[in-house]
XYZ file of C-alpha atoms in Angstrom:
773
model
C -22.736 -35.000 19.070
C -20.226 -35.141 16.005
C -16.817 -34.460 16.575
C -14.963 -31.502 15.050
C -13.139 -33.845 12.127
C -16.773 -35.422 11.747
C -18.050 -31.821 11.082
C -15.171 -30.792 8.567
C -15.449 -33.948 6.613
C -12.276 -35.821 8.068
C -12.375 -39.532 8.741
C -9.882 -40.804 11.148
C -8.666 -44.305 10.463
C -10.473 -45.749 13.665
C -13.814 -44.336 12.402
C -13.732 -46.000 8.626
C -15.924 -48.757 8.952
C -18.821 -46.908 6.892
C -16.814 -46.594 4.028
C -15.339 -50.470 4.149
C -17.757 -51.662 1.807
C -17.060 -55.256 0.285
C -14.883 -56.121 -2.818
C -18.348 -57.481 -4.311
C -19.684 -53.845 -4.521
C -16.400 -52.481 -6.005
C -16.466 -55.240 -8.766
C -20.087 -54.288 -9.380
C -19.425 -50.787 -10.627
C -19.417 -51.798 -14.285
C -20.560 -49.137 -16.679
C -24.299 -49.170 -16.270
C -24.862 -45.757 -16.981
C -28.321 -44.584 -18.532
C -27.109 -44.162 -22.159
C -29.941 -46.922 -22.922
C -32.274 -43.807 -23.228
C -30.860 -43.105 -26.652
C -29.754 -46.700 -27.582
C -32.387 -47.071 -30.311
C -32.345 -43.403 -31.605
C -28.637 -42.943 -32.720
C -25.549 -45.462 -33.341
C -23.457 -46.781 -30.656
C -21.055 -43.820 -29.368
C -17.547 -43.799 -30.307
C -15.066 -44.427 -27.201
C -13.629 -41.131 -25.945
C -10.120 -40.368 -27.399
C -7.600 -37.824 -26.030
C -5.781 -35.489 -28.692
C -2.225 -35.240 -28.599
C -1.837 -32.562 -31.220
C -1.703 -29.505 -29.068
C 1.283 -31.140 -27.300
C 3.367 -30.646 -30.334
C 3.291 -27.001 -29.669
C 4.339 -26.980 -26.074
C 5.352 -30.137 -23.986
C 5.177 -28.283 -20.469
C 1.672 -28.153 -18.687
C 1.046 -25.902 -15.879
C -1.048 -26.423 -12.659
C -3.285 -23.737 -14.133
C -3.631 -25.508 -17.417
C -4.480 -28.760 -15.392
C -6.990 -27.116 -13.506
C -8.717 -26.092 -16.943
C -9.029 -29.774 -17.880
C -10.036 -31.197 -14.439
C -12.981 -28.515 -14.534
C -13.806 -29.226 -18.135
C -14.080 -32.883 -17.053
C -16.293 -32.003 -14.048
C -18.862 -29.788 -16.142
C -18.410 -30.614 -19.793
C -17.968 -28.442 -22.671
C -21.903 -27.056 -22.598
C -20.822 -25.414 -19.293
C -16.649 -24.095 -19.407
C -14.653 -23.786 -22.489
C -12.507 -26.536 -23.641
C -8.821 -26.679 -22.207
C -6.611 -24.668 -24.145
C -3.866 -27.639 -24.532
C -5.614 -30.624 -25.241
C -9.022 -32.047 -26.605
C -11.172 -35.087 -25.622
C -13.220 -36.322 -28.671
C -16.307 -38.472 -28.727
C -17.286 -37.193 -25.139
C -18.721 -34.227 -23.404
C -16.929 -34.922 -20.437
C -15.527 -38.098 -18.709
C -17.528 -40.623 -16.834
C -14.909 -40.419 -13.831
C -11.877 -38.555 -13.049
C -9.037 -40.118 -10.972
C -5.776 -38.063 -10.215
C -3.006 -39.938 -8.591
C -0.141 -37.621 -6.928
C 3.289 -39.216 -6.345
C 4.302 -36.398 -3.816
C 8.141 -36.435 -3.645
C 8.713 -37.725 -7.073
C 9.976 -36.032 -10.275
C 10.753 -36.414 -13.753
C 14.204 -37.545 -12.752
C 12.655 -40.487 -10.753
C 10.667 -41.453 -13.888
C 13.588 -41.722 -16.222
C 16.403 -42.874 -13.566
C 13.968 -45.777 -12.926
C 12.360 -45.899 -16.255
C 12.445 -49.976 -16.593
C 10.753 -50.070 -13.088
C 7.893 -47.806 -13.949
C 6.595 -50.619 -16.688
C 3.085 -50.377 -16.255
C 2.993 -46.471 -16.291
C 5.192 -45.940 -19.495
C 3.072 -48.765 -21.305
C -0.486 -47.458 -20.478
C -0.370 -43.636 -20.740
C 0.593 -42.402 -24.129
C 0.268 -38.786 -23.138
C 3.216 -37.391 -21.010
C 4.200 -33.910 -20.352
C 6.508 -31.799 -18.389
C 5.459 -30.042 -15.255
C 7.465 -27.181 -13.992
C 8.913 -27.482 -10.651
C 6.274 -27.814 -7.722
C 5.323 -24.615 -5.971
C 4.544 -24.613 -2.303
C 1.006 -25.725 -2.661
C 0.772 -27.932 -5.827
C -2.709 -29.611 -4.816
C -4.190 -26.221 -4.191
C -2.869 -24.902 -7.686
C -4.233 -27.746 -9.740
C -7.774 -27.598 -8.304
C -7.676 -23.861 -8.363
C -8.133 -23.162 -4.799
C -7.599 -19.408 -3.884
C -6.615 -18.220 -0.645
C -9.699 -18.074 1.443
C -11.069 -18.651 4.885
C -11.529 -22.203 5.680
C -15.035 -23.864 6.040
C -17.708 -25.068 3.667
C -18.121 -23.837 0.134
C -19.500 -20.364 -0.317
C -22.967 -20.227 0.415
C -23.501 -18.521 -3.330
C -22.573 -22.240 -4.566
C -25.102 -23.936 -2.647
C -27.965 -21.935 -3.542
C -30.995 -21.515 -1.692
C -34.701 -20.334 -2.235
C -35.440 -16.816 -0.843
C -36.582 -17.276 2.611
C -39.844 -15.232 3.528
C -39.029 -15.260 7.184
C -35.964 -14.148 9.177
C -34.499 -16.453 11.746
C -35.761 -14.393 14.439
C -39.329 -14.683 13.401
C -39.368 -18.736 13.409
C -40.880 -20.427 16.172
C -38.512 -23.523 16.278
C -40.563 -25.153 19.192
C -43.506 -25.597 16.622
C -41.567 -26.733 13.756
C -42.658 -30.385 12.922
C -39.058 -31.392 12.434
C -37.946 -30.075 15.913
C -41.162 -31.858 17.414
C -40.268 -35.069 15.633
C -36.272 -35.176 16.206
C -35.591 -32.638 19.112
C -33.319 -29.470 18.437
C -29.863 -31.444 18.812
C -27.795 -33.323 16.099
C -28.862 -37.065 15.749
C -27.115 -40.161 14.790
C -27.871 -42.517 11.896
C -29.874 -44.929 13.908
C -32.318 -42.075 14.785
C -33.080 -41.256 11.364
C -34.298 -44.775 10.517
C -37.932 -45.609 10.083
C -39.334 -47.409 12.957
C -41.275 -50.515 12.927
C -44.436 -48.671 13.858
C -43.832 -45.951 10.923
C -43.180 -48.756 8.427
C -46.791 -50.267 9.475
C -48.391 -46.817 9.279
C -46.902 -45.868 5.678
C -47.523 -49.289 4.363
C -43.802 -50.305 3.770
C -43.499 -54.013 2.716
C -42.888 -56.069 6.007
C -42.109 -59.692 6.461
C -45.395 -61.486 7.553
C -47.544 -58.992 5.873
C -50.044 -60.748 3.997
C -49.621 -58.533 0.618
C -45.931 -59.352 0.765
C -45.732 -63.201 0.708
C -43.748 -63.261 -2.706
C -41.330 -60.429 -1.535
C -37.701 -61.317 -1.241
C -35.609 -59.960 1.763
C -32.261 -58.284 1.169
C -30.500 -60.199 3.659
C -29.444 -57.400 5.294
C -29.116 -58.206 8.832
C -26.061 -56.461 10.258
C -25.789 -54.132 13.207
C -26.409 -50.666 12.373
C -24.119 -47.979 13.589
C -23.598 -44.296 13.048
C -20.856 -45.574 10.390
C -23.381 -47.871 8.343
C -23.069 -47.114 4.607
C -25.850 -45.256 3.046
C -27.227 -46.130 -0.470
C -29.587 -43.823 -2.323
C -32.609 -45.761 -4.348
C -35.117 -44.585 -6.927
C -36.994 -46.557 -9.189
C -39.326 -45.841 -12.413
C -42.513 -47.734 -12.924
C -45.355 -48.373 -15.699
C -48.599 -49.497 -15.547
C -49.280 -53.192 -16.556
C -52.841 -54.805 -16.554
C -52.246 -56.075 -13.204
C -50.952 -52.758 -11.818
C -47.612 -50.839 -11.615
C -44.459 -52.723 -12.266
C -40.758 -52.057 -12.077
C -39.241 -50.656 -15.323
C -36.073 -49.027 -13.995
C -33.927 -49.151 -10.799
C -31.119 -46.736 -9.918
C -28.863 -47.127 -6.841
C -25.885 -44.754 -5.647
C -23.460 -45.087 -3.370
C -21.919 -42.210 -0.753
C -19.924 -39.843 -3.003
C -22.663 -39.856 -5.652
C -21.363 -42.525 -7.792
C -24.039 -44.771 -9.594
C -23.309 -48.298 -8.807
C -26.535 -49.937 -10.727
C -28.609 -48.467 -13.039
C -30.719 -51.079 -15.060
C -33.826 -51.460 -17.110
C -36.434 -53.934 -16.220
C -38.888 -55.651 -18.427
C -42.035 -56.586 -16.844
C -43.526 -60.266 -17.522
C -47.161 -58.771 -17.758
C -48.356 -56.720 -20.781
C -47.560 -53.020 -20.474
C -50.756 -50.622 -20.461
C -49.219 -47.310 -20.166
C -45.322 -46.775 -20.201
C -45.685 -43.404 -18.349
C -43.315 -41.954 -20.662
C -43.797 -38.323 -19.782
C -42.243 -39.453 -16.629
C -39.743 -41.922 -17.149
C -38.793 -41.383 -20.884
C -39.099 -45.306 -21.465
C -41.008 -46.549 -24.836
C -41.751 -49.625 -26.295
C -38.979 -49.333 -28.710
C -36.367 -49.004 -25.873
C -37.558 -52.228 -24.269
C -37.213 -54.143 -27.300
C -33.582 -54.827 -26.477
C -33.808 -55.289 -22.730
C -33.706 -58.750 -21.402
C -33.156 -58.136 -17.740
C -36.185 -59.095 -15.462
C -37.227 -58.505 -11.709
C -35.671 -61.467 -10.303
C -31.956 -60.417 -11.899
C -32.167 -56.971 -10.145
C -33.472 -58.629 -6.898
C -30.289 -60.925 -7.047
C -28.046 -58.025 -8.267
C -29.292 -55.726 -5.351
C -28.868 -58.449 -2.582
C -25.334 -59.079 -3.752
C -24.617 -55.392 -3.856
C -25.744 -54.345 -0.369
C -23.584 -55.152 2.619
C -25.167 -56.541 5.796
C -25.446 -53.258 7.449
C -26.631 -51.287 4.409
C -29.163 -48.358 4.850
C -31.422 -47.659 1.951
C -32.470 -44.026 1.294
C -35.042 -42.687 -1.020
C -38.076 -40.476 -1.449
C -41.198 -42.501 -0.927
C -39.468 -45.489 -0.430
C -42.324 -47.749 0.190
C -43.421 -47.402 -3.836
C -40.081 -48.159 -4.567
C -39.608 -51.374 -2.471
C -43.267 -52.589 -3.654
C -42.150 -52.106 -7.233
C -39.067 -54.232 -6.584
C -41.159 -56.692 -4.618
C -38.358 -56.719 -1.987
C -38.261 -56.088 1.876
C -35.351 -54.212 3.626
C -34.933 -53.503 7.504
C -32.935 -50.188 7.564
C -34.524 -47.526 5.715
C -34.564 -43.452 5.663
C -37.431 -42.015 3.633
C -36.544 -38.399 3.151
C -40.231 -37.359 2.548
C -40.745 -38.663 6.247
C -37.454 -37.389 7.392
C -38.171 -33.854 6.421
C -41.699 -34.083 8.022
C -44.389 -31.423 7.453
C -47.512 -30.183 9.120
C -50.630 -32.188 9.131
C -49.069 -35.298 7.771
C -48.359 -33.915 4.234
C -44.914 -34.565 2.420
C -42.724 -32.036 0.712
C -41.788 -33.262 -3.029
C -38.110 -33.964 -3.646
C -37.892 -31.357 -6.207
C -38.652 -28.861 -3.518
C -36.345 -30.125 -0.911
C -33.649 -30.366 -3.464
C -33.818 -26.656 -4.205
C -34.636 -25.560 -0.604
C -31.825 -27.706 0.966
C -29.242 -28.515 -1.654
C -29.613 -25.474 -3.915
C -30.123 -27.978 -7.020
C -32.818 -27.846 -9.801
C -33.804 -31.408 -10.729
C -36.703 -32.770 -12.820
C -36.810 -30.060 -15.208
C -40.130 -29.363 -16.897
C -38.430 -29.355 -20.697
C -36.853 -32.640 -20.021
C -38.250 -35.920 -21.417
C -38.320 -37.706 -18.053
C -37.347 -38.116 -14.712
C -33.740 -39.315 -13.929
C -33.789 -42.054 -11.405
C -30.202 -41.630 -10.758
C -30.618 -37.906 -10.081
C -33.402 -38.732 -7.736
C -31.528 -41.389 -5.803
C -28.522 -39.235 -5.591
C -30.748 -36.276 -4.423
C -32.286 -38.265 -1.684
C -29.082 -39.471 -0.524
C -27.538 -36.221 -0.265
C -30.807 -34.846 1.868
C -30.117 -37.690 4.261
C -26.248 -36.751 4.532
C -27.276 -33.035 4.995
C -29.716 -33.720 7.759
C -27.050 -35.858 9.530
C -24.528 -33.299 9.288
C -26.067 -30.163 10.385
C -29.269 -31.423 12.316
C -32.840 -30.742 12.919
C -32.201 -27.169 14.392
C -30.464 -25.972 11.120
C -33.257 -27.163 8.896
C -36.033 -26.039 11.040
C -34.128 -22.426 10.852
C -34.925 -22.554 6.866
C -38.582 -22.617 7.581
C -39.561 -25.060 5.105
C -43.198 -24.982 5.726
C -43.461 -21.232 4.726
C -41.266 -21.753 1.841
C -43.098 -24.761 0.650
C -46.421 -22.632 0.988
C -44.873 -19.761 -0.986
C -43.677 -21.940 -3.707
C -47.023 -23.542 -4.005
C -48.649 -20.235 -4.442
C -46.040 -18.834 -6.866
C -45.479 -22.069 -8.839
C -47.006 -20.596 -12.133
C -44.554 -17.743 -12.027
C -41.418 -19.774 -11.319
C -38.815 -20.390 -13.945
C -36.357 -23.184 -13.124
C -32.996 -23.127 -14.232
C -32.507 -25.534 -17.267
C -28.912 -25.809 -16.804
C -26.066 -25.806 -14.247
C -25.158 -22.152 -13.610
C -21.758 -20.944 -15.572
C -19.023 -20.802 -12.934
C -16.742 -17.753 -12.695
C -13.269 -18.301 -14.521
C -11.789 -18.517 -10.793
C -13.995 -21.239 -9.593
C -12.390 -24.205 -8.125
C -12.581 -27.887 -9.131
C -14.291 -28.187 -5.532
C -16.924 -25.749 -6.528
C -17.415 -27.336 -9.934
C -18.061 -30.731 -8.314
C -20.630 -28.999 -5.795
C -22.446 -27.244 -8.741
C -23.225 -30.794 -10.283
C -24.400 -32.068 -6.648
C -21.481 -34.234 -6.105
C -18.547 -34.872 -3.679
C -14.871 -35.223 -4.227
C -12.812 -38.102 -2.690
C -9.300 -37.184 -1.340
C -7.230 -39.918 0.028
C -3.883 -39.212 1.583
C -1.378 -39.622 4.541
C -2.652 -37.756 7.383
C 0.175 -35.223 7.367
C -0.881 -34.023 3.830
C -4.724 -34.401 4.243
C -5.314 -31.138 5.844
C -5.471 -29.008 2.600
C -9.256 -30.168 1.544
C -10.419 -31.529 4.942
C -12.237 -28.129 5.544
C -14.397 -28.306 2.383
C -17.901 -29.731 2.960
C -18.161 -31.468 -0.470
C -14.951 -33.271 0.003
C -14.755 -36.747 1.532
C -11.173 -36.871 3.067
C -9.514 -39.809 4.227
C -6.489 -39.605 6.427
C -4.134 -42.571 6.558
C -1.048 -43.888 8.275
C 0.965 -45.245 5.328
C 0.910 -45.217 1.723
C -0.174 -48.800 1.862
C -3.302 -47.712 3.631
C -3.667 -45.089 0.974
C -3.944 -47.790 -1.465
C -6.432 -49.982 0.326
C -8.719 -47.197 1.074
C -8.316 -45.813 -2.708
C -9.196 -49.517 -3.792
C -12.435 -49.369 -2.109
C -13.484 -45.595 -2.501
C -12.456 -44.930 -6.145
C -15.410 -46.951 -7.601
C -17.967 -44.952 -5.201
C -16.991 -41.558 -6.235
C -17.114 -39.642 -9.667
C -13.974 -37.507 -8.859
C -11.178 -38.667 -6.774
C -7.580 -37.450 -5.918
C -5.219 -39.995 -4.319
C -1.769 -38.773 -3.023
C 0.838 -40.939 -2.160
C 3.811 -39.326 -0.515
C 7.655 -40.326 -0.795
C 10.940 -39.029 0.678
C 12.433 -36.809 -2.025
C 16.013 -37.239 -3.141
C 18.448 -35.596 -0.948
C 20.219 -32.840 -2.755
C 23.674 -34.485 -3.152
C 21.853 -37.489 -4.304
C 19.775 -35.426 -6.686
C 22.979 -34.025 -8.150
C 24.619 -37.051 -8.623
C 21.569 -38.598 -10.324
C 21.062 -35.652 -12.609
C 24.869 -36.061 -13.544
C 24.410 -39.593 -14.100
C 21.423 -39.193 -16.192
C 22.824 -36.741 -18.569
C 25.869 -38.863 -18.949
C 23.824 -41.976 -19.722
C 21.628 -40.344 -22.496
C 24.629 -38.874 -24.174
C 26.515 -42.090 -23.969
C 23.311 -43.930 -25.726
C 23.380 -41.171 -28.433
C 27.088 -41.716 -29.204
C 28.256 -44.216 -31.660
C 31.690 -45.233 -32.602
C 32.436 -46.055 -36.351
C 35.488 -48.028 -37.461
C 38.205 -49.325 -37.663
C 39.801 -47.714 -40.790
C 43.199 -47.134 -41.994
C 44.930 -43.734 -41.420
C 44.647 -43.166 -45.369
C 40.932 -43.929 -45.458
C 38.599 -41.138 -47.215
C 36.344 -40.303 -44.424
C 33.904 -38.074 -46.679
C 31.577 -40.901 -47.642
C 31.373 -42.240 -44.203
C 30.525 -38.653 -42.483
C 28.079 -38.109 -45.071
C 26.269 -41.255 -44.264
C 26.412 -40.572 -40.713
C 25.089 -37.264 -41.041
C 21.852 -38.555 -42.960
C 20.659 -40.102 -39.781
C 20.254 -36.878 -37.864
C 21.458 -33.971 -36.411
C 25.256 -34.355 -35.007
C 26.182 -32.664 -31.995
C 30.040 -33.562 -32.105
C 32.181 -35.535 -34.348
C 35.853 -36.079 -33.521
C 38.653 -38.952 -34.316
C 39.498 -41.674 -31.801
C 43.427 -42.010 -32.454
C 44.137 -44.192 -29.157
C 43.184 -47.313 -30.707
C 45.563 -49.112 -33.168
C 43.079 -48.066 -36.149
C 41.646 -44.845 -35.778
C 37.663 -44.564 -35.253
C 35.062 -41.808 -35.734
C 33.332 -40.769 -32.450
C 29.723 -39.383 -33.411
C 27.665 -37.822 -30.675
C 23.982 -37.275 -32.041
C 21.689 -34.779 -30.869
C 18.815 -37.358 -30.700
C 18.552 -40.957 -29.667
C 16.850 -42.205 -32.748
C 19.687 -41.002 -35.057
C 22.116 -43.026 -33.169
C 20.007 -46.003 -32.960
C 19.304 -45.674 -36.948
C 22.904 -45.350 -37.828
C 23.885 -48.538 -35.748
C 21.083 -50.526 -37.341
C 21.736 -49.090 -40.872
C 25.793 -48.922 -40.831
C 26.787 -51.807 -38.717
C 28.543 -54.380 -41.202
C 28.210 -52.628 -44.485
C 31.114 -51.814 -46.564
C 32.263 -48.110 -47.138
C 34.945 -47.228 -49.448
C 35.969 -50.938 -49.454
C 36.135 -51.205 -45.742
C 33.617 -53.050 -43.468
C 32.319 -50.620 -40.752
C 31.309 -51.493 -37.190
C 29.137 -49.258 -35.540
C 28.686 -49.460 -31.855
C 27.962 -47.679 -28.565
C 30.631 -47.156 -25.862
C 30.283 -49.958 -23.317
C 30.157 -48.693 -19.649
C 28.337 -48.996 -16.418
C 25.566 -46.836 -17.724
C 25.079 -48.553 -21.098
C 25.105 -52.081 -19.929
C 21.369 -52.421 -20.160
C 20.898 -50.263 -23.279
C 19.801 -53.041 -25.544
C 16.840 -53.531 -22.979
C 15.918 -50.101 -22.732
C 15.841 -49.296 -26.408
C 13.454 -52.417 -26.754
C 11.292 -50.755 -23.644
C 11.467 -47.213 -25.201
C 9.969 -48.522 -28.537
C 7.268 -50.066 -26.350
C 6.336 -46.844 -24.456
C 2.818 -46.128 -25.303
C 3.822 -42.655 -26.297
C 6.485 -43.686 -28.916
C 4.512 -46.473 -30.342
C 2.273 -44.293 -32.549
C 5.262 -41.879 -33.500
C 7.897 -42.152 -36.061
C 11.231 -40.223 -36.527
C 12.398 -39.104 -40.036
C 15.701 -37.663 -40.846
C 16.474 -35.556 -43.974
C 13.232 -33.567 -44.093
C 13.249 -30.004 -45.938
C 11.580 -26.861 -44.834
C 8.654 -27.706 -47.152
C 8.017 -31.114 -45.912
C 5.121 -30.334 -43.589
C 3.343 -28.454 -46.577
C 3.906 -31.533 -48.782
C 2.554 -33.965 -46.133
C -0.606 -32.120 -45.485
C -1.103 -31.654 -49.343
C -0.939 -35.437 -49.570
C -2.403 -36.239 -46.119
C -4.782 -38.819 -47.636
C -2.202 -40.995 -48.132
C -1.488 -40.909 -44.240
C -4.550 -41.639 -42.449
C -4.406 -41.389 -38.871
C -1.877 -38.615 -38.822
C -2.353 -36.299 -35.570
C 0.543 -34.072 -35.691
C 3.927 -33.283 -37.470
C 6.592 -32.132 -34.919
C 9.291 -30.200 -36.669
C 12.035 -28.987 -34.104
C 13.551 -25.750 -34.414
C 17.016 -24.375 -33.546
C 16.914 -22.466 -30.349
C 19.377 -19.827 -31.110
C 18.511 -19.377 -34.984
C 15.005 -20.412 -34.805
C 15.645 -22.660 -38.076
C 13.892 -25.479 -38.744
C 16.170 -28.517 -38.415
C 16.207 -31.420 -40.802
C 14.335 -34.057 -38.674
C 10.922 -34.647 -37.647
C 8.636 -36.669 -35.529
C 5.053 -37.653 -36.899
C 2.440 -38.704 -34.543
C -0.502 -41.108 -35.343
C -3.624 -42.389 -33.882
C -2.528 -46.147 -34.190
C 0.705 -48.129 -34.187
C -0.580 -49.621 -37.658
C -0.798 -46.118 -39.093
C 2.662 -45.299 -38.105
C 4.076 -48.142 -39.417
C 2.254 -47.783 -42.829
C 3.596 -44.182 -42.833
C 7.140 -45.284 -42.100
C 7.092 -47.573 -45.051
C 6.026 -44.908 -47.500
C 8.300 -42.196 -46.359
C 11.437 -44.307 -46.412
C 10.661 -45.886 -49.711
C 11.959 -44.830 -53.104
C 9.483 -41.853 -53.536
C 10.263 -40.022 -50.616
C 13.770 -41.586 -49.704
C 14.101 -40.245 -45.999
C 15.619 -42.060 -43.360
C 13.629 -43.137 -40.437
C 12.474 -45.695 -37.673
C 10.008 -45.809 -34.819
C 10.347 -43.034 -32.235
C 12.388 -43.709 -29.007
C 12.034 -40.279 -27.395
C 9.066 -37.960 -26.751
C 9.452 -34.197 -26.620
C 8.935 -33.422 -23.188
C 12.157 -35.690 -22.682
C 14.374 -33.520 -24.794
C 13.326 -30.555 -22.966
C 14.107 -31.944 -19.789
C 17.608 -33.124 -20.875
C 18.375 -29.637 -22.063
C 17.335 -28.384 -18.733
C 20.125 -30.186 -17.116
C 23.035 -28.351 -15.484
C 26.185 -27.568 -17.689
C 28.035 -30.517 -19.064
C 29.049 -33.229 -16.925
C 32.663 -33.262 -15.769
C 32.921 -36.890 -16.903
C 33.929 -37.762 -20.359
C 31.769 -40.607 -22.374
C 33.062 -43.924 -21.254
C 34.136 -43.230 -17.704
C 32.787 -45.379 -15.026
C 30.697 -43.479 -12.507
C 30.362 -44.811 -9.005
C 27.203 -44.644 -7.385
C 27.252 -43.198 -3.626
C 27.875 -45.577 -0.741
C 24.362 -45.186 0.637
C 22.946 -46.351 -2.654
C 25.177 -49.422 -3.164
C 24.170 -50.473 0.457
C 20.417 -50.058 -0.199
C 20.691 -51.795 -3.584
C 22.347 -54.780 -1.911
C 19.702 -55.161 0.775
C 16.673 -54.426 -1.545
C 14.906 -52.253 0.876
C 11.422 -51.842 0.038
C 11.778 -48.134 0.583
C 14.588 -47.600 -1.867
C 13.644 -45.543 -4.794
C 14.327 -48.078 -7.262
C 12.269 -50.647 -5.645
C 9.549 -48.062 -4.747
C 9.286 -47.147 -8.346
C 8.625 -50.739 -9.288
C 6.281 -51.377 -6.389
C 4.037 -48.503 -6.370
C 3.843 -48.653 -10.280
C 2.291 -52.016 -10.066
C 0.002 -50.697 -7.347
C -1.483 -47.933 -9.317
C -1.693 -50.127 -12.067
C -4.009 -52.526 -10.191
C -6.109 -49.539 -9.257
C -6.358 -48.404 -12.689
C -7.594 -51.835 -14.114
C -10.489 -51.732 -11.728
C -11.611 -48.331 -12.991
C -14.726 -47.895 -15.304
C -14.016 -47.637 -18.937
C -14.141 -44.039 -20.060
C -12.490 -42.849 -16.746
C -9.781 -39.728 -17.252
C -6.606 -40.821 -15.367
C -3.950 -38.458 -14.451
C -0.515 -39.511 -12.859
C 1.312 -36.458 -11.360
C 4.951 -36.341 -10.212
C 5.255 -32.769 -8.969
C 8.932 -32.383 -8.963
C 10.395 -29.896 -6.038
C 11.869 -26.572 -5.909
C 14.074 -25.695 -2.925
C 17.127 -23.766 -2.085
C 19.486 -26.767 -3.442
C 17.695 -26.347 -7.073
C 14.581 -27.350 -8.910
C 13.358 -30.634 -10.433
C 10.831 -30.469 -12.935
C 7.948 -32.811 -12.787
C 6.287 -35.270 -15.295
C 2.646 -35.840 -16.003
C 1.077 -38.628 -17.488
C -2.511 -39.097 -18.819
C -5.100 -41.033 -20.479
C -8.732 -42.361 -20.839
C -9.374 -46.067 -19.726
C -10.146 -48.172 -22.774
C -9.201 -45.180 -24.939
C -10.141 -45.446 -28.708
C -7.998 -47.355 -30.877
C -5.971 -48.092 -27.621
C -2.101 -48.562 -28.582
C -1.778 -50.977 -25.676
C -4.024 -53.837 -26.991
C -1.811 -57.255 -27.111
C 1.029 -55.915 -25.104
C -0.003 -58.393 -22.353
C -0.540 -55.907 -19.532
């Protein structure tokens, strides 16, 4: 009997053996998708790319907007509308989706420990503000409404209409009950016996017709936690009989880990194009042979792997391979008088899925493999009695009689606007992976199509995620950290605002008391908006103290004015040197290398008609994505500076050279601060009580932690877990949409807004090339 946790999809730490597949399998999940079908019919598809254009309008994204993106990522533009706040080019929807939640962290963490979050800031070129976290952040971003726990609603599962009620079904006479009994059975009880393999002509060692067959070398002990793999093959007809032309292998969770075309050595007589979609033209570029996939399959399967398929004897004979542990769904869902249900019928009756549509060009081997795997998982989860109550025999007979009048659906049904991400995942016949600490893993564990893995530490979350993410098309991984205490949060907020203000402040001088300041002031104002300007008279010779509104203006002033002669005096321009600005030079270089800033330029001196002028000559600025013109919050008037965002670093630099040249005469440089940072800094509490230049001592508890370099200190944790997430990211498939969410927090002591980052792995014209990451 299953435990209660097994029924709800939870897997305690001690029962994780099934999911612990080898590293070889994880590395094997390279992009082998079935894009081969159109390879010879159209040019190679461009890599997916996220658009930043809509970020220019609003740099804060709500959980509801994140939910829009995730549902779009699951179902694609043909089923749900595009998100209202971003776009994905060159792709219907991403190959895989991975969401990392850093519970307990906020935007304050990211910018307080900016240098430590090295990997994240360099890789993800799209960052945005998140409103302070609600009481249930996870439920909000995946769109879960308040409802009773349990499996997904039956309406999303779908089923064939039953011709008989439960009361009219004689369960004792049902073929499945007669074979398996009425109680739930374990995995080992569903395996084909040696007698069944002989009866149904499965390839066996020692059989005279299997002399050249290759064994998979799987000889481990089978338990109820052994891993399942769905297998399906396509065949053609050669002069010597049926030969393999395609193999698909699907892991638990629905992720395809092998999808290969195979070219027979013997001349092909019939490609069976109407079934497989394979043509002679497609095979022109195929070099993979049978021995290659035999070797690859043997390397992929762990010792206790169980292969699941529909009429597996045909697939194994096409592969010319022998495997000892098999579940054949055509025999598992046994029918009267030795007949067998078709896979298409079982998919509809059991899973509520329409497969093998008559209007498609071919069967999808990956879809068949995934369906067979899900049928076996359904049998293990619900048991023979539940299946017998469906009265499959009656339904099958009814379908055969009414086949001519049936109209299978051609597309996935359009979900209701309030449909959750979980229900969208269920609509496409897949499962969602959720890995989290045990105390935070209860939210999704009651949903049937969510594989929940509970862990005892963040380190275990990382290890489980490393193994599991390649096996699932949609994954949510949640790390949990202790949030800052209210006192520490207040101190850090004040210090952060002081630090950014000091970095945006410059001192220009020294000058004589009779110096004409007007030319110098005019020059200083040309670099960007000034928040305040005052004289410093405490020094022997006067200086001008200028606090700029944006960091780029201060840096431009230092780079342009330092050492030049104005009104006969050599001017030195510098920042105040305090504890908070000691690492300013390093920080400036890293801000320039931030993936979000590399493609963006800052310009000062722009007019109200600048945007119209730019669009009028847009051909001179290839790759331009957005022109961001900040406005005064009180008057609503356009300010005299702007940011221009481009697709690539090269396009941005080319535009900068043009716009700061003799024709445009603007002042500018590469961007240092994204807009969400400006919004966040404005959201701080009122001005700090410390004037610029005053040394701020950290609280004793932080001093002690830094001295002992404890791994749980936020500074060390930021570096350590940023690197760990980087390793997980580097192992993802190209085309994977990845989101990093620092939810922030909301409490009686105040609110901390969150921060989101996102990107597509190997995004087109990636800005991280050559950065040594």
